[in-house]
Amino acid sequence: MAGAFSVYGDPGNTKQGLQAGAPLRISFDMKHIFASLALTLLTLPVFADQRVPTSQTEVQLSFVPLVQKATPAVVNIYTKRVTQARRNTFMEDPFFERFFQSGPREPRVQNSLGSGVILTSDGIVVSNYHVVGMATDIRVVLNDRREYTARVLLGDEDSDLAILQLEDASDLPSLDLRPSDEVQVGELVLAIGNPFGVGQTVSSGIVSGLARSGASNGNGRGYFIQTDAPINPGNSGGALIDMSGRVIGINTRILSRSGGSNGIGFAIPADLVRAFVEQADAGNDVFARPWAGLSGQTVDADMAETFGLELPGGIVISGMHPVSPFQSAGFQVGDVIVAVDGLAVNTPSEMVFRMSVAGLGNTSQVTRVREGQQDTVPVSLIAAPDMPPRNATVLGRRDVLEGLSLAQINPAVINELNLQLNAKGVVVVDPGPVAVRVGLRRGDVVARVDDTDVSSPQDVARALQDAGRWVRLEVIRGASRVQLRFRI
């Protein structure tokens, strides 16, 4: 097949032997044109084999291979929990609530949803504690619509992590955990979860920050990876993955005034998840983290010169419990901790994270600065001692404050209730239905009943039995002393 087209010469151009205004005829072979076009199309990326992107250019083309690899191991979690709700409609009003504390209660079923990540082929799943904690029924739905019931093996409200076991599960897709210290700011990441219950959703972004320890809310002890990948309610417990499909974190919360994603989301680092899985495999149902037994604050620019530091950073020790492992290792108030196991720490939460990852029973190499001199000291990682015995006591039906739960203060109790390191005596573990109405709270340290000093749960019980018509309690709440007066 042949074709031709005409080109008319320039009237002023006669040097090429063309007659001015005469048409120039050019012939060509259409088969050559079609062959060249087909060859060009075959070289375009749309015809290339799909695979995980390996360069920035390829990433810009598509996340499809990566999503296909990761999404089967991210699950939707549906939970039910039964709560006791008061029937009085005024209970919803903050002002009237205190007047109806003893109102009749009725069971209420609360439904919630979240996400999780399968870590092993036999059904070990990680999610957030706030998704599955206290749930009476947990249902896990895979991307291919298979459903499993699940039970909690280990949960921790402070870290907001929970490890689940799917019942009768095998040969499941799973994702690997990536060491947290390899993650760098600027890396491309995908967040996978079930936001708002609309179904599995993937959003993209970058790692926008590391070691975010001031972003916690509720009871969480914050140490997070920050990302701008959109995270919304329902994403909790889902995966934050890198470009190789490995989990770098578990999505847990967002920073927002409106309740929607504003581009600042937080994920729990994979190293802490690995520590949870190891303790669950060992049979623990409560996460045991090492106890530092000290208080401290971040060294800022104004303090750095005072402590002989070239740059601001680290934690200056402001207080230590007498049985703290740091005190046993020779640390003193005023020492600055700058690293744990060779990794810099700048906040107490960051130090607790490093110790938790190292694990109980091990020894961490802690770098300190004292009077301008730096050295490294081994510190044994131990649990908070539960000595002397806590002598847990619950007041009975014949007592003035029925249901009040008390305990003797020791390091374990200080750690559990987040008390001051120098706290002594007896503490309220649970005020119960009566004492809560007179103003007692969990964590209150009872110092005096009427004119009687008390130092044990038994002292409190006896003093209340001997009280008159009016009772006066003096409690230490944080750094304040509070007096509560009520009539029997």
Short mmCIF file of C-alpha atoms in Angstrom, two decimals:
data_model
loop_
_atom_site.label_atom_id
_atom_site.label_comp_id
_atom_site.label_asym_id
_atom_site.label_seq_id
_atom_site.Cartn_x
_atom_site.Cartn_y
_atom_site.Cartn_z
CA MET A 1 0.00 0.00 0.00
CA ALA A 2 1.34 3.42 -0.87
CA GLY A 3 0.22 6.96 -0.29
CA ALA A 4 1.28 10.45 -1.36
CA PHE A 5 0.86 14.04 -0.33
CA SER A 6 1.70 17.32 -2.10
CA VAL A 7 3.97 20.11 -0.94
CA TYR A 8 3.94 23.35 -2.89
CA GLY A 9 7.29 25.05 -3.25
CA ASP A 10 8.15 28.51 -2.03
CA PRO A 11 7.62 30.95 -4.91
CA GLY A 12 10.92 32.60 -4.04
CA ASN A 13 12.94 29.36 -3.82
CA THR A 14 14.31 28.22 -7.19
CA LYS A 15 17.70 26.96 -6.02
CA GLN A 16 16.41 23.39 -5.49
CA GLY A 17 15.42 23.04 -9.09
CA LEU A 18 11.75 23.42 -8.27
CA GLN A 19 9.54 25.49 -10.39
CA ALA A 20 7.94 28.22 -8.31
CA GLY A 21 4.44 27.18 -7.28
CA ALA A 22 4.84 23.61 -8.62
CA PRO A 23 3.77 20.78 -6.29
CA LEU A 24 6.41 18.46 -4.80
CA ARG A 25 5.21 14.83 -4.67
CA ILE A 26 6.59 12.43 -2.02
CA SER A 27 5.71 8.76 -1.86
CA PHE A 28 5.94 6.56 1.29
CA ASP A 29 5.07 3.01 2.44
CA MET A 30 2.15 2.89 4.94
CA LYS A 31 3.26 -0.53 6.24
CA HIS A 32 6.43 1.02 7.63
CA ILE A 33 4.40 3.69 9.44
CA PHE A 34 2.09 1.16 11.14
CA ALA A 35 5.02 -1.04 12.15
CA SER A 36 6.83 1.88 13.79
CA LEU A 37 3.67 2.97 15.60
CA ALA A 38 3.05 -0.53 16.98
CA LEU A 39 6.65 -0.72 18.20
CA THR A 40 6.29 2.59 20.01
CA LEU A 41 3.06 1.57 21.77
CA LEU A 42 4.59 -1.67 23.02
CA THR A 43 7.30 0.29 24.82
CA LEU A 44 4.82 2.42 26.82
CA PRO A 45 4.51 1.67 30.64
CA VAL A 46 0.86 0.64 30.32
CA PHE A 47 1.94 -2.57 28.59
CA ALA A 48 4.70 -3.35 31.10
CA ASP A 49 4.42 -6.19 33.65
CA GLN A 50 2.95 -5.03 36.98
CA ARG A 51 5.34 -5.24 39.93
CA VAL A 52 6.21 -3.38 43.13
CA PRO A 53 7.64 0.07 42.21
CA THR A 54 11.41 0.31 42.68
CA SER A 55 12.04 3.95 41.81
CA GLN A 56 10.40 7.33 42.27
CA THR A 57 9.43 7.38 38.59
CA GLU A 58 7.71 4.01 38.85
CA VAL A 59 5.96 4.99 42.09
CA GLN A 60 4.41 7.95 40.34
CA LEU A 61 2.87 5.60 37.81
CA SER A 62 0.93 3.29 40.19
CA PHE A 63 0.68 1.80 43.68
CA VAL A 64 -1.39 -1.11 42.36
CA PRO A 65 1.18 -3.92 42.81
CA LEU A 66 1.96 -2.79 46.35
CA VAL A 67 -1.71 -2.52 47.29
CA GLN A 68 -2.44 -5.97 45.86
CA LYS A 69 0.38 -7.38 47.97
CA ALA A 70 -0.59 -5.70 51.26
CA THR A 71 -4.38 -5.39 51.45
CA PRO A 72 -5.18 -9.12 51.88
CA ALA A 73 -3.41 -9.00 55.28
CA VAL A 74 -5.32 -5.93 56.56
CA VAL A 75 -8.65 -6.86 58.18
CA ASN A 76 -11.82 -5.16 59.33
CA ILE A 77 -12.72 -5.67 63.00
CA TYR A 78 -16.25 -5.45 64.38
CA THR A 79 -16.76 -5.55 68.15
CA LYS A 80 -19.57 -5.56 70.67
CA ARG A 81 -19.34 -4.66 74.33
CA VAL A 82 -22.03 -4.61 77.01
CA THR A 83 -22.10 -1.56 79.28
CA GLN A 84 -24.33 -0.63 82.18
CA ALA A 85 -26.23 2.54 81.28
CA ARG A 86 -28.53 4.53 83.55
CA ARG A 87 -32.08 4.96 82.35
CA ASN A 88 -32.40 8.53 83.61
CA THR A 89 -32.26 10.92 80.67
CA PHE A 90 -30.60 13.61 82.80
CA MET A 91 -27.46 11.46 82.90
CA GLU A 92 -26.45 12.83 79.52
CA ASP A 93 -26.20 16.33 81.02
CA PRO A 94 -22.86 17.08 82.75
CA PHE A 95 -24.58 19.28 85.37
CA PHE A 96 -27.26 16.77 86.39
CA GLU A 97 -25.00 13.70 86.13
CA ARG A 98 -23.67 13.96 89.68
CA PHE A 99 -27.19 13.94 91.14
CA PHE A 100 -28.10 10.61 89.51
CA GLN A 101 -25.01 8.50 90.26
CA SER A 102 -27.09 5.82 92.00
CA GLY A 103 -29.85 5.62 89.41
CA PRO A 104 -30.97 2.24 88.06
CA ARG A 105 -28.82 0.71 85.33
CA GLU A 106 -29.66 -1.40 82.33
CA PRO A 107 -27.42 -3.28 79.88
CA ARG A 108 -26.55 -1.50 76.67
CA VAL A 109 -24.72 -3.01 73.70
CA GLN A 110 -22.12 -0.78 72.05
CA ASN A 111 -20.88 -1.58 68.55
CA SER A 112 -17.59 -0.31 67.18
CA LEU A 113 -15.35 -0.92 64.23
CA GLY A 114 -11.69 -0.68 63.43
CA SER A 115 -8.90 -2.38 61.56
CA GLY A 116 -6.15 -4.90 62.20
CA VAL A 117 -3.09 -6.45 60.57
CA ILE A 118 -2.36 -10.17 60.21
CA LEU A 119 1.22 -10.87 61.29
CA THR A 120 1.38 -14.67 61.05
CA SER A 121 -0.25 -17.25 58.81
CA ASP A 122 -1.91 -18.95 61.81
CA GLY A 123 -3.97 -15.87 62.66
CA ILE A 124 -2.02 -13.58 65.00
CA VAL A 125 -3.49 -10.09 64.47
CA VAL A 126 -2.48 -6.73 65.94
CA SER A 127 -4.93 -3.89 66.51
CA ASN A 128 -5.53 -1.00 68.89
CA TYR A 129 -6.66 -1.58 72.45
CA HIS A 130 -9.34 1.07 72.07
CA VAL A 131 -10.80 -1.01 69.22
CA VAL A 132 -11.01 -4.39 70.98
CA GLY A 133 -10.44 -3.68 74.68
CA MET A 134 -13.29 -4.88 76.96
CA ALA A 135 -15.16 -6.28 73.95
CA THR A 136 -17.48 -9.24 74.57
CA ASP A 137 -17.61 -10.27 70.91
CA ILE A 138 -14.93 -9.74 68.23
CA ARG A 139 -15.53 -10.52 64.56
CA VAL A 140 -12.72 -10.21 62.02
CA VAL A 141 -13.46 -9.96 58.29
CA LEU A 142 -10.71 -10.47 55.70
CA ASN A 143 -10.44 -8.68 52.39
CA ASP A 144 -11.75 -11.80 50.61
CA ARG A 145 -14.83 -11.75 52.93
CA ARG A 146 -13.81 -14.70 55.10
CA GLU A 147 -14.92 -14.19 58.70
CA TYR A 148 -13.38 -15.36 61.98
CA THR A 149 -14.13 -14.92 65.64
CA ALA A 150 -11.18 -13.68 67.67
CA ARG A 151 -10.01 -13.45 71.27
CA VAL A 152 -7.58 -11.06 72.89
CA LEU A 153 -4.30 -12.67 73.90
CA LEU A 154 -2.66 -9.54 75.29
CA GLY A 155 -3.79 -5.95 75.60
CA ASP A 156 -2.40 -2.75 77.05
CA GLU A 157 -4.37 0.47 77.37
CA ASP A 158 -1.30 2.66 77.92
CA SER A 159 0.35 1.59 74.67
CA ASP A 160 -3.05 1.25 72.91
CA LEU A 161 -2.07 -2.13 71.44
CA ALA A 162 -3.76 -5.53 71.50
CA ILE A 163 -2.77 -8.91 70.09
CA LEU A 164 -5.59 -11.16 68.83
CA GLN A 165 -5.81 -14.81 67.87
CA LEU A 166 -8.23 -15.78 65.10
CA GLU A 167 -10.02 -19.03 65.89
CA ASP A 168 -9.34 -22.01 63.59
CA ALA A 169 -7.27 -19.94 61.16
CA SER A 170 -4.47 -21.20 58.93
CA ASP A 171 -2.64 -20.29 55.71
CA LEU A 172 -3.57 -16.63 56.01
CA PRO A 173 -1.81 -13.77 54.20
CA SER A 174 0.48 -11.80 56.50
CA LEU A 175 2.81 -8.81 56.56
CA ASP A 176 6.32 -8.46 57.98
CA LEU A 177 7.39 -5.86 60.54
CA ARG A 178 10.19 -3.47 59.63
CA PRO A 179 12.73 -2.30 62.26
CA SER A 180 11.63 1.14 63.41
CA ASP A 181 15.11 2.65 63.45
CA GLU A 182 15.40 2.18 59.68
CA VAL A 183 12.43 4.49 59.00
CA GLN A 184 13.31 7.99 57.85
CA VAL A 185 11.37 11.21 57.44
CA GLY A 186 10.29 11.67 53.83
CA GLU A 187 9.68 8.00 53.01
CA LEU A 188 6.60 7.21 50.96
CA VAL A 189 3.98 5.23 52.89
CA LEU A 190 0.45 3.85 52.49
CA ALA A 191 -2.19 3.75 55.23
CA ILE A 192 -4.68 0.89 54.92
CA GLY A 193 -7.83 0.54 56.99
CA ASN A 194 -11.60 0.83 57.16
CA PRO A 195 -12.39 4.55 57.72
CA PHE A 196 -15.98 5.36 58.72
CA GLY A 197 -16.93 1.75 57.96
CA VAL A 198 -17.06 2.40 54.21
CA GLY A 199 -14.81 -0.59 53.47
CA GLN A 200 -11.11 -1.14 53.01
CA THR A 201 -9.44 2.07 51.87
CA VAL A 202 -5.87 2.98 50.91
CA SER A 203 -4.39 6.46 51.28
CA SER A 204 -0.86 7.61 50.48
CA GLY A 205 1.56 10.06 52.02
CA ILE A 206 4.99 10.32 53.56
CA VAL A 207 6.57 9.87 56.97
CA SER A 208 6.38 13.47 58.19
CA GLY A 209 7.94 13.02 61.63
CA LEU A 210 9.54 10.54 64.03
CA ALA A 211 9.67 10.20 67.82
CA ARG A 212 6.47 12.17 68.35
CA SER A 213 6.01 11.77 72.09
CA GLY A 214 3.76 14.75 72.80
CA ALA A 215 0.82 13.59 70.71
CA SER A 216 -0.85 11.17 73.12
CA ASN A 217 -4.43 11.47 74.28
CA GLY A 218 -6.54 9.53 76.74
CA ASN A 219 -4.40 7.02 78.60
CA GLY A 220 -1.90 6.52 75.80
CA ARG A 221 1.81 6.97 76.50
CA GLY A 222 2.72 8.56 73.22
CA TYR A 223 5.68 7.64 71.07
CA PHE A 224 4.63 7.70 67.45
CA ILE A 225 5.56 7.84 63.80
CA GLN A 226 3.85 10.84 62.20
CA THR A 227 2.41 10.69 58.69
CA ASP A 228 0.38 12.92 56.41
CA ALA A 229 -1.35 9.90 54.83
CA PRO A 230 -5.06 10.56 55.59
CA ILE A 231 -6.21 8.59 58.66
CA ASN A 232 -9.83 8.79 59.83
CA PRO A 233 -12.03 7.09 62.45
CA GLY A 234 -12.10 3.38 61.61
CA ASN A 235 -8.49 3.41 60.39
CA SER A 236 -7.40 2.62 63.95
CA GLY A 237 -5.43 -0.62 64.07
CA GLY A 238 -4.70 -0.60 60.34
CA ALA A 239 -1.30 -0.80 58.70
CA LEU A 240 1.13 1.93 57.79
CA ILE A 241 3.40 0.26 55.21
CA ASP A 242 6.51 1.25 53.28
CA MET A 243 7.19 0.82 49.58
CA SER A 244 8.32 -2.78 50.04
CA GLY A 245 5.06 -3.75 51.75
CA ARG A 246 6.48 -4.03 55.27
CA VAL A 247 4.62 -2.66 58.30
CA ILE A 248 6.37 0.31 59.88
CA GLY A 249 3.53 1.18 62.25
CA ILE A 250 -0.04 0.59 63.41
CA ASN A 251 -2.33 3.57 62.81
CA THR A 252 -3.75 4.75 66.10
CA ARG A 253 -4.97 8.35 66.14
CA ILE A 254 -5.10 11.72 64.45
CA LEU A 255 -4.54 15.31 65.52
CA SER A 256 -7.69 17.17 64.60
CA ARG A 257 -10.09 19.78 65.89
CA SER A 258 -12.91 18.69 63.62
CA GLY A 259 -12.67 14.91 64.00
CA GLY A 260 -11.52 14.44 60.41
CA SER A 261 -8.05 14.00 58.97
CA ASN A 262 -6.03 17.20 58.69
CA GLY A 263 -2.87 15.53 57.47
CA ILE A 264 -1.36 14.72 60.88
CA GLY A 265 -1.79 11.09 61.83
CA PHE A 266 0.13 8.87 64.22
CA ALA A 267 1.21 5.24 64.13
CA ILE A 268 2.71 3.03 66.85
CA PRO A 269 6.20 1.90 65.74
CA ALA A 270 6.63 -1.70 64.58
CA ASP A 271 9.36 -2.43 67.15
CA LEU A 272 6.84 -2.06 70.00
CA VAL A 273 4.39 -4.28 68.11
CA ARG A 274 7.12 -6.94 67.87
CA ALA A 275 7.65 -6.76 71.65
CA PHE A 276 3.90 -7.31 72.18
CA VAL A 277 3.87 -10.34 69.89
CA GLU A 278 6.85 -11.85 71.72
CA GLN A 279 5.15 -11.47 75.11
CA ALA A 280 1.90 -12.89 73.74
CA ASP A 281 3.83 -15.91 72.42
CA ALA A 282 5.32 -16.31 75.91
CA GLY A 283 1.83 -16.55 77.39
CA ASN A 284 1.53 -13.06 78.92
CA ASP A 285 -1.96 -11.57 79.00
CA VAL A 286 -0.70 -8.22 80.33
CA PHE A 287 2.18 -6.33 78.74
CA ALA A 288 5.12 -6.11 81.15
CA ARG A 289 7.29 -3.08 80.48
CA PRO A 290 10.53 -2.26 82.26
CA TRP A 291 10.28 0.22 85.14
CA ALA A 292 12.61 3.21 85.22
CA GLY A 293 11.58 4.50 88.65
CA LEU A 294 12.62 8.04 87.85
CA SER A 295 11.17 11.36 86.73
CA GLY A 296 12.80 13.84 84.40
CA GLN A 297 12.38 16.56 81.82
CA THR A 298 13.76 17.35 78.39
CA VAL A 299 16.90 19.47 78.32
CA ASP A 300 16.21 22.65 76.35
CA ALA A 301 18.61 25.25 74.96
CA ASP A 302 18.68 27.24 78.19
CA MET A 303 19.63 24.15 80.23
CA ALA A 304 22.14 22.61 77.81
CA GLU A 305 25.08 24.86 78.75
CA THR A 306 24.45 24.30 82.45
CA PHE A 307 24.80 20.54 82.02
CA GLY A 308 27.83 20.75 79.76
CA LEU A 309 26.08 19.79 76.54
CA GLU A 310 27.06 21.16 73.16
CA LEU A 311 23.48 20.89 71.90
CA PRO A 312 20.12 20.70 73.71
CA GLY A 313 18.79 17.16 74.11
CA GLY A 314 18.45 14.31 76.54
CA ILE A 315 16.58 13.99 79.83
CA VAL A 316 17.74 15.47 83.13
CA ILE A 317 16.82 13.30 86.13
CA SER A 318 14.74 15.28 88.62
CA GLY A 319 13.75 12.45 90.97
CA MET A 320 14.31 8.74 91.62
CA HIS A 321 12.57 6.08 93.66
CA PRO A 322 14.85 4.46 96.27
CA VAL A 323 14.62 1.06 94.52
CA SER A 324 14.91 2.38 90.96
CA PRO A 325 17.28 0.29 88.80
CA PHE A 326 18.90 3.56 87.72
CA GLN A 327 19.76 4.38 91.32
CA SER A 328 21.17 0.87 91.75
CA ALA A 329 23.34 1.50 88.68
CA GLY A 330 24.78 4.67 90.21
CA PHE A 331 22.71 7.41 88.58
CA GLN A 332 22.00 10.60 90.53
CA VAL A 333 19.52 13.45 90.39
CA GLY A 334 20.99 15.98 87.94
CA ASP A 335 22.47 13.38 85.57
CA VAL A 336 21.44 13.78 81.93
CA ILE A 337 20.44 10.64 80.00
CA VAL A 338 21.24 11.20 76.32
CA ALA A 339 20.95 7.70 74.79
CA VAL A 340 19.70 4.17 75.43
CA ASP A 341 21.51 1.36 73.60
CA GLY A 342 23.23 3.91 71.41
CA LEU A 343 19.98 5.59 70.29
CA ALA A 344 19.28 9.19 71.30
CA VAL A 345 16.42 9.89 73.69
CA ASN A 346 14.93 13.33 74.29
CA THR A 347 11.75 12.67 76.29
CA PRO A 348 10.73 10.30 79.11
CA SER A 349 8.28 8.60 76.72
CA GLU A 350 11.07 7.96 74.23
CA MET A 351 13.22 6.39 76.97
CA VAL A 352 10.34 4.15 78.09
CA PHE A 353 9.86 3.09 74.46
CA ARG A 354 13.54 2.13 74.09
CA MET A 355 13.43 0.14 77.32
CA SER A 356 10.19 -1.60 76.32
CA VAL A 357 11.70 -2.65 72.99
CA ALA A 358 14.80 -4.01 74.75
CA GLY A 359 12.55 -6.11 77.01
CA LEU A 360 12.38 -7.24 80.63
CA GLY A 361 15.29 -9.25 81.97
CA ASN A 362 17.79 -7.66 79.62
CA THR A 363 20.39 -4.96 80.21
CA SER A 364 20.45 -1.62 78.39
CA GLN A 365 23.53 0.52 77.90
CA VAL A 366 22.51 3.99 79.05
CA THR A 367 24.64 6.98 78.09
CA ARG A 368 24.72 9.80 80.64
CA VAL A 369 26.41 13.18 81.06
CA ARG A 370 27.56 14.23 84.52
CA GLU A 371 29.44 17.49 85.07
CA GLY A 372 30.26 17.66 81.38
CA GLN A 373 31.71 14.13 81.23
CA GLN A 374 29.96 11.41 79.21
CA ASP A 375 30.00 7.71 80.01
CA THR A 376 27.88 4.62 79.41
CA VAL A 377 26.41 2.60 82.28
CA PRO A 378 24.62 -0.80 82.13
CA VAL A 379 21.12 -0.74 83.65
CA SER A 380 19.11 -3.89 84.43
CA LEU A 381 15.58 -3.82 83.00
CA ILE A 382 13.19 -4.95 85.75
CA ALA A 383 9.47 -4.75 86.42
CA ALA A 384 8.26 -2.42 89.15
CA PRO A 385 8.60 -4.38 92.44
CA ASP A 386 5.30 -5.35 94.06
CA MET A 387 6.84 -5.04 97.52
CA PRO A 388 5.92 -4.39 100.25
CA PRO A 389 2.64 -6.31 99.70
CA ARG A 390 -0.17 -4.08 98.46
CA ASN A 391 -2.72 -5.61 100.88
CA ALA A 392 -5.63 -4.90 98.57
CA THR A 393 -8.79 -4.26 100.61
CA VAL A 394 -12.41 -3.75 99.58
CA LEU A 395 -14.80 -2.32 102.18
CA GLY A 396 -17.87 -4.50 102.75
CA ARG A 397 -21.59 -3.91 103.06
CA ARG A 398 -21.43 -2.85 106.70
CA ASP A 399 -18.75 -0.24 106.10
CA VAL A 400 -19.46 3.45 105.63
CA LEU A 401 -18.00 3.57 102.09
CA GLU A 402 -19.15 0.22 100.75
CA GLY A 403 -17.21 -0.98 97.71
CA LEU A 404 -14.22 1.31 98.29
CA SER A 405 -11.08 -0.48 97.07
CA LEU A 406 -7.76 0.45 98.72
CA ALA A 407 -4.12 -0.65 98.40
CA GLN A 408 -0.81 -0.13 100.13
CA ILE A 409 1.46 1.99 97.95
CA ASN A 410 4.55 0.26 96.52
CA PRO A 411 6.52 0.71 93.26
CA ALA A 412 4.11 -1.49 91.27
CA VAL A 413 1.10 0.50 92.52
CA ILE A 414 2.89 3.79 91.79
CA ASN A 415 3.52 2.61 88.23
CA GLU A 416 -0.02 1.31 87.66
CA LEU A 417 -1.78 4.42 88.98
CA ASN A 418 0.81 6.95 87.75
CA LEU A 419 1.41 8.33 91.24
CA GLN A 420 4.18 10.64 92.39
CA LEU A 421 7.45 8.74 92.90
CA ASN A 422 7.53 9.78 96.56
CA ALA A 423 3.96 8.66 97.26
CA LYS A 424 3.48 6.67 100.48
CA GLY A 425 0.61 5.24 102.47
CA VAL A 426 -2.70 4.06 101.09
CA VAL A 427 -4.30 4.82 97.73
CA VAL A 428 -7.81 4.55 96.25
CA VAL A 429 -7.80 1.88 93.54
CA ASP A 430 -11.56 2.12 92.89
CA PRO A 431 -13.90 4.49 94.77
CA GLY A 432 -16.92 2.23 94.29
CA PRO A 433 -20.55 3.39 94.01
CA VAL A 434 -20.70 5.23 97.37
CA ALA A 435 -17.31 6.93 97.74
CA VAL A 436 -17.51 8.35 94.20
CA ARG A 437 -20.51 10.39 95.34
CA VAL A 438 -18.53 12.03 98.13
CA GLY A 439 -15.76 12.99 95.69
CA LEU A 440 -13.12 10.25 95.99
CA ARG A 441 -11.26 9.37 92.77
CA ARG A 442 -9.01 6.57 91.58
CA GLY A 443 -5.43 7.50 92.50
CA ASP A 444 -6.30 9.62 95.56
CA VAL A 445 -3.86 9.02 98.42
CA VAL A 446 -5.77 8.95 101.73
CA ALA A 447 -3.69 10.79 104.35
CA ARG A 448 -6.19 11.34 107.20
CA VAL A 449 -9.67 10.29 108.33
CA ASP A 450 -11.04 12.95 110.69
CA ASP A 451 -8.09 13.59 113.02
CA THR A 452 -6.46 10.19 112.51
CA ASP A 453 -3.41 9.73 110.29
CA VAL A 454 -3.66 6.57 108.19
CA SER A 455 -0.89 4.60 106.49
CA SER A 456 -2.55 1.31 105.50
CA PRO A 457 -5.90 0.07 104.14
CA GLN A 458 -6.68 -1.41 107.57
CA ASP A 459 -6.12 2.01 109.19
CA VAL A 460 -8.68 3.56 106.85
CA ALA A 461 -11.25 0.82 107.50
CA ARG A 462 -10.90 1.17 111.30
CA ALA A 463 -11.03 4.97 111.21
CA LEU A 464 -14.24 4.93 109.17
CA GLN A 465 -15.85 2.48 111.60
CA ASP A 466 -15.03 4.80 114.51
CA ALA A 467 -16.20 7.95 112.70
CA GLY A 468 -19.10 10.02 113.96
CA ARG A 469 -22.10 11.38 112.09
CA TRP A 470 -19.88 13.60 109.94
CA VAL A 471 -16.70 12.30 108.29
CA ARG A 472 -13.77 14.36 107.02
CA LEU A 473 -11.26 12.86 104.59
CA GLU A 474 -7.95 14.48 103.68
CA VAL A 475 -6.51 13.17 100.41
CA ILE A 476 -3.49 13.98 98.26
CA ARG A 477 -4.49 14.39 94.62
CA GLY A 478 -1.46 14.95 92.44
CA ALA A 479 0.43 17.80 94.06
CA SER A 480 -2.62 19.14 95.94
CA ARG A 481 -4.29 18.34 99.25
CA VAL A 482 -8.07 18.06 99.13
CA GLN A 483 -10.53 17.85 102.03
CA LEU A 484 -13.83 15.99 101.59
CA ARG A 485 -16.61 16.22 104.20
CA PHE A 486 -19.79 14.17 104.17
CA ARG A 487 -22.51 12.90 106.50
CA ILE A 488 -23.10 9.23 107.20
#
